[in-house]
Tab-separated table of C-alpha atoms in Angstrom:
chain	number	residue	atom	x	y	z
A	2	MET	CA	85.040	87.494	137.601
A	3	ASP	CA	85.652	83.873	137.267
A	4	PHE	CA	88.938	82.166	138.592
A	5	ILE	CA	90.102	81.602	134.934
A	6	THR	CA	90.016	84.976	133.954
A	7	ILE	CA	91.860	86.189	137.091
A	8	LEU	CA	94.567	83.698	136.366
A	9	GLY	CA	94.713	85.024	132.876
A	10	LEU	CA	95.091	88.654	134.317
A	11	VAL	CA	97.555	87.678	137.132
A	12	ALA	CA	99.677	85.925	134.541
A	13	ALA	CA	99.494	89.079	131.933
A	14	THR	CA	100.668	91.192	134.547
A	15	LEU	CA	103.395	89.293	135.856
A	16	THR	CA	104.856	88.674	132.540
A	17	THR	CA	104.208	92.440	131.369
A	18	PHE	CA	105.724	93.936	134.322
A	19	SER	CA	108.520	91.559	134.652
A	20	PHE	CA	110.487	93.435	132.067
A	21	VAL	CA	110.525	96.828	134.295
A	22	PRO	CA	113.291	95.357	136.656
A	23	GLN	CA	115.241	94.363	133.498
A	24	MET	CA	114.893	97.955	132.353
A	25	LEU	CA	115.770	99.466	135.550
A	26	LYS	CA	118.893	97.384	135.963
A	27	THR	CA	120.134	98.227	132.452
A	28	TRP	CA	119.437	101.931	132.969
A	29	ARG	CA	121.279	101.855	136.514
A	30	SER	CA	124.239	99.360	135.468
A	31	LYS	CA	124.639	101.186	131.896
A	32	SER	CA	125.570	97.645	131.155
A	33	ALA	CA	123.592	95.123	128.657
A	34	LYS	CA	126.645	92.968	127.518
A	35	ASP	CA	124.844	90.024	128.776
A	36	VAL	CA	121.563	90.652	127.397
A	37	SER	CA	121.189	88.937	123.819
A	38	PHE	CA	120.566	91.592	121.088
A	39	VAL	CA	119.084	88.855	118.791
A	40	MET	CA	116.453	88.057	121.495
A	41	LEU	CA	115.657	91.713	121.937
A	42	ILE	CA	114.944	92.245	118.356
A	43	SER	CA	112.943	88.893	117.743
A	44	PHE	CA	111.135	89.400	121.082
A	45	ASN	CA	110.042	93.010	120.301
A	46	LEU	CA	108.914	91.901	116.464
A	47	GLY	CA	107.050	89.115	117.981
A	48	ILE	CA	105.307	91.253	120.677
A	49	PHE	CA	104.655	93.975	117.816
A	50	LEU	CA	102.666	91.023	115.911
A	51	TRP	CA	100.646	90.143	118.839
A	52	LEU	CA	99.795	93.462	119.304
A	53	ILE	CA	98.551	93.816	115.484
A	54	TYR	CA	97.026	90.247	116.289
A	55	GLY	CA	95.082	91.534	119.376
A	56	ILE	CA	93.819	94.703	117.231
A	57	SER	CA	92.568	92.314	114.361
A	58	LEU	CA	90.529	90.230	117.155
A	59	ASN	CA	89.649	93.774	118.825
A	60	ALA	CA	90.707	91.874	121.670
A	61	LEU	CA	91.686	94.240	124.687
A	62	PRO	CA	93.591	92.173	127.390
A	63	ILE	CA	95.975	91.054	124.263
A	64	ILE	CA	96.272	94.710	123.222
A	65	PHE	CA	96.574	96.050	126.880
A	66	ALA	CA	99.349	93.354	127.744
A	67	ASN	CA	101.325	93.463	124.482
A	68	SER	CA	101.128	97.369	124.143
A	69	ILE	CA	102.986	97.705	127.617
A	70	THR	CA	105.180	94.824	127.205
A	71	LEU	CA	106.510	96.422	123.787
A	72	PHE	CA	107.150	99.804	125.367
A	73	PHE	CA	109.293	98.151	127.815
A	74	ASN	CA	111.226	96.113	125.668
A	75	LEU	CA	111.819	98.943	123.172
A	76	ILE	CA	113.181	100.760	125.867
A	77	ILE	CA	115.642	97.800	126.748
A	78	LEU	CA	116.508	97.516	123.275
A	79	TRP	CA	117.334	101.451	123.141
A	80	LEU	CA	119.370	100.885	126.192
A	81	LYS	CA	121.278	97.922	124.655
A	82	ILE	CA	122.052	99.723	121.775
A	83	LYS	CA	123.137	102.897	123.806
A	84	TYR	CA	125.479	101.130	126.128
A	85	LYS	CA	126.661	98.935	123.405
B	29	MET	CA	94.128	78.724	107.960
B	30	ASP	CA	93.413	82.503	107.990
B	31	PHE	CA	95.469	85.431	107.793
B	32	ILE	CA	94.853	86.289	111.601
B	33	THR	CA	95.607	82.737	112.808
B	34	ILE	CA	98.812	82.861	110.879
B	35	LEU	CA	99.764	86.149	112.376
B	36	GLY	CA	99.173	84.682	115.820
B	37	LEU	CA	101.146	81.542	115.129
B	38	VAL	CA	104.196	83.631	113.746
B	39	ALA	CA	103.855	86.154	116.557
B	40	ALA	CA	103.979	82.931	119.228
B	41	THR	CA	106.606	81.304	117.173
B	42	LEU	CA	109.014	84.556	117.398
B	43	THR	CA	108.332	85.403	121.141
B	44	THR	CA	108.955	81.722	122.150
B	45	PHE	CA	112.175	80.939	120.208
B	46	SER	CA	113.311	84.690	120.998
B	47	PHE	CA	114.736	82.936	124.307
B	48	VAL	CA	117.213	80.744	122.335
B	49	PRO	CA	119.706	83.052	121.362
B	50	GLN	CA	119.398	84.361	124.962
B	51	MET	CA	119.744	80.914	126.403
B	52	LEU	CA	122.928	80.125	124.218
B	53	LYS	CA	124.739	83.600	124.742
B	54	THR	CA	124.607	82.988	128.774
B	55	TRP	CA	125.669	79.583	127.960
B	56	ARG	CA	128.479	80.329	125.794
B	57	SER	CA	129.641	83.475	127.932
B	58	LYS	CA	129.176	81.938	131.385
B	59	SER	CA	127.992	85.450	132.366
B	60	ALA	CA	124.438	86.585	133.132
B	61	LYS	CA	125.231	89.648	135.266
B	62	ASP	CA	123.322	91.963	133.193
B	63	VAL	CA	120.396	89.968	133.127
B	64	SER	CA	117.901	90.787	136.046
B	65	PHE	CA	116.941	87.911	138.506
B	66	VAL	CA	113.671	89.734	139.446
B	67	MET	CA	112.535	89.639	136.105
B	68	LEU	CA	113.360	86.045	135.495
B	69	ILE	CA	111.590	85.118	138.519
B	70	SER	CA	108.434	87.133	137.847
B	71	PHE	CA	108.674	86.197	133.950
B	72	ASN	CA	108.751	82.349	134.879
B	73	LEU	CA	105.984	82.658	137.324
B	74	GLY	CA	103.796	84.482	135.113
B	75	ILE	CA	104.340	82.232	132.041
B	76	PHE	CA	103.450	79.084	134.569
B	77	LEU	CA	100.373	80.727	135.083
B	78	TRP	CA	99.857	81.303	131.397
B	79	LEU	CA	100.519	77.368	131.170
B	80	ILE	CA	97.764	76.762	133.921
B	81	TYR	CA	95.582	79.227	132.275
B	82	GLY	CA	95.920	77.302	128.859
B	83	ILE	CA	95.180	74.036	130.303
B	84	SER	CA	92.172	75.118	132.261
B	85	LEU	CA	90.869	76.481	128.749
B	86	ASN	CA	92.221	73.606	127.065
B	87	ALA	CA	93.873	75.958	124.635
B	88	LEU	CA	96.522	73.899	122.638
B	89	PRO	CA	98.340	77.188	121.191
B	90	ILE	CA	98.661	78.911	124.503
B	91	ILE	CA	99.833	75.434	126.254
B	92	PHE	CA	102.263	74.659	123.370
B	93	ALA	CA	103.842	78.225	123.183
B	94	ASN	CA	103.995	78.707	127.077
B	95	SER	CA	105.413	75.277	128.005
B	96	ILE	CA	108.319	75.660	125.501
B	97	THR	CA	108.694	79.441	126.744
B	98	LEU	CA	108.939	78.229	130.171
B	99	PHE	CA	111.677	75.354	129.270
B	100	PHE	CA	113.922	78.024	127.893
B	101	ASN	CA	113.476	80.472	130.326
B	102	LEU	CA	113.822	78.114	133.544
B	103	ILE	CA	117.136	77.150	131.658
B	104	ILE	CA	118.207	80.733	131.470
B	105	LEU	CA	117.164	80.978	135.262
B	106	TRP	CA	119.404	77.818	136.390
B	107	LEU	CA	122.203	79.598	134.206
B	108	LYS	CA	121.838	82.633	136.011
B	109	ILE	CA	122.001	80.948	139.321
B	110	LYS	CA	124.781	78.966	138.168
B	111	TYR	CA	126.966	81.614	136.768
B	112	LYS	CA	126.039	84.088	139.835
């Protein structure tokens, strides 16, 4: 595996799992007042389209990273609505 | 331009500019208590690596989307530190 592929995998892992601390913080504090609802909606929609894009190209890294990111961000969106 | 390329451009635009509402909300409310600091650090680091990845591949869409995303998220990180 060459350096650039490793770089892409590390980047994908960092950006994908960076939403876990936000999910846990929102779940623990039961507060999401400062998290923008408009951001969550547009970001989730964008990640969903990236997922369709990855499926259309049969590109596993794009499918893998974006399905996990979508999963975490839908939970954050659900918590945002729940604790509104 | 084929459908899949348009899908990728719309996905990139949505995910990139979804951070503008978060940036504006944090700037107006002068509060980022509910936004996870750990997420901002790991997300910014991941986006920076995506940018290096794009430059290494000379892939303009990846460079374009991630430089803008990094710009917005560094501002959100700065506001988070400022209003701590």
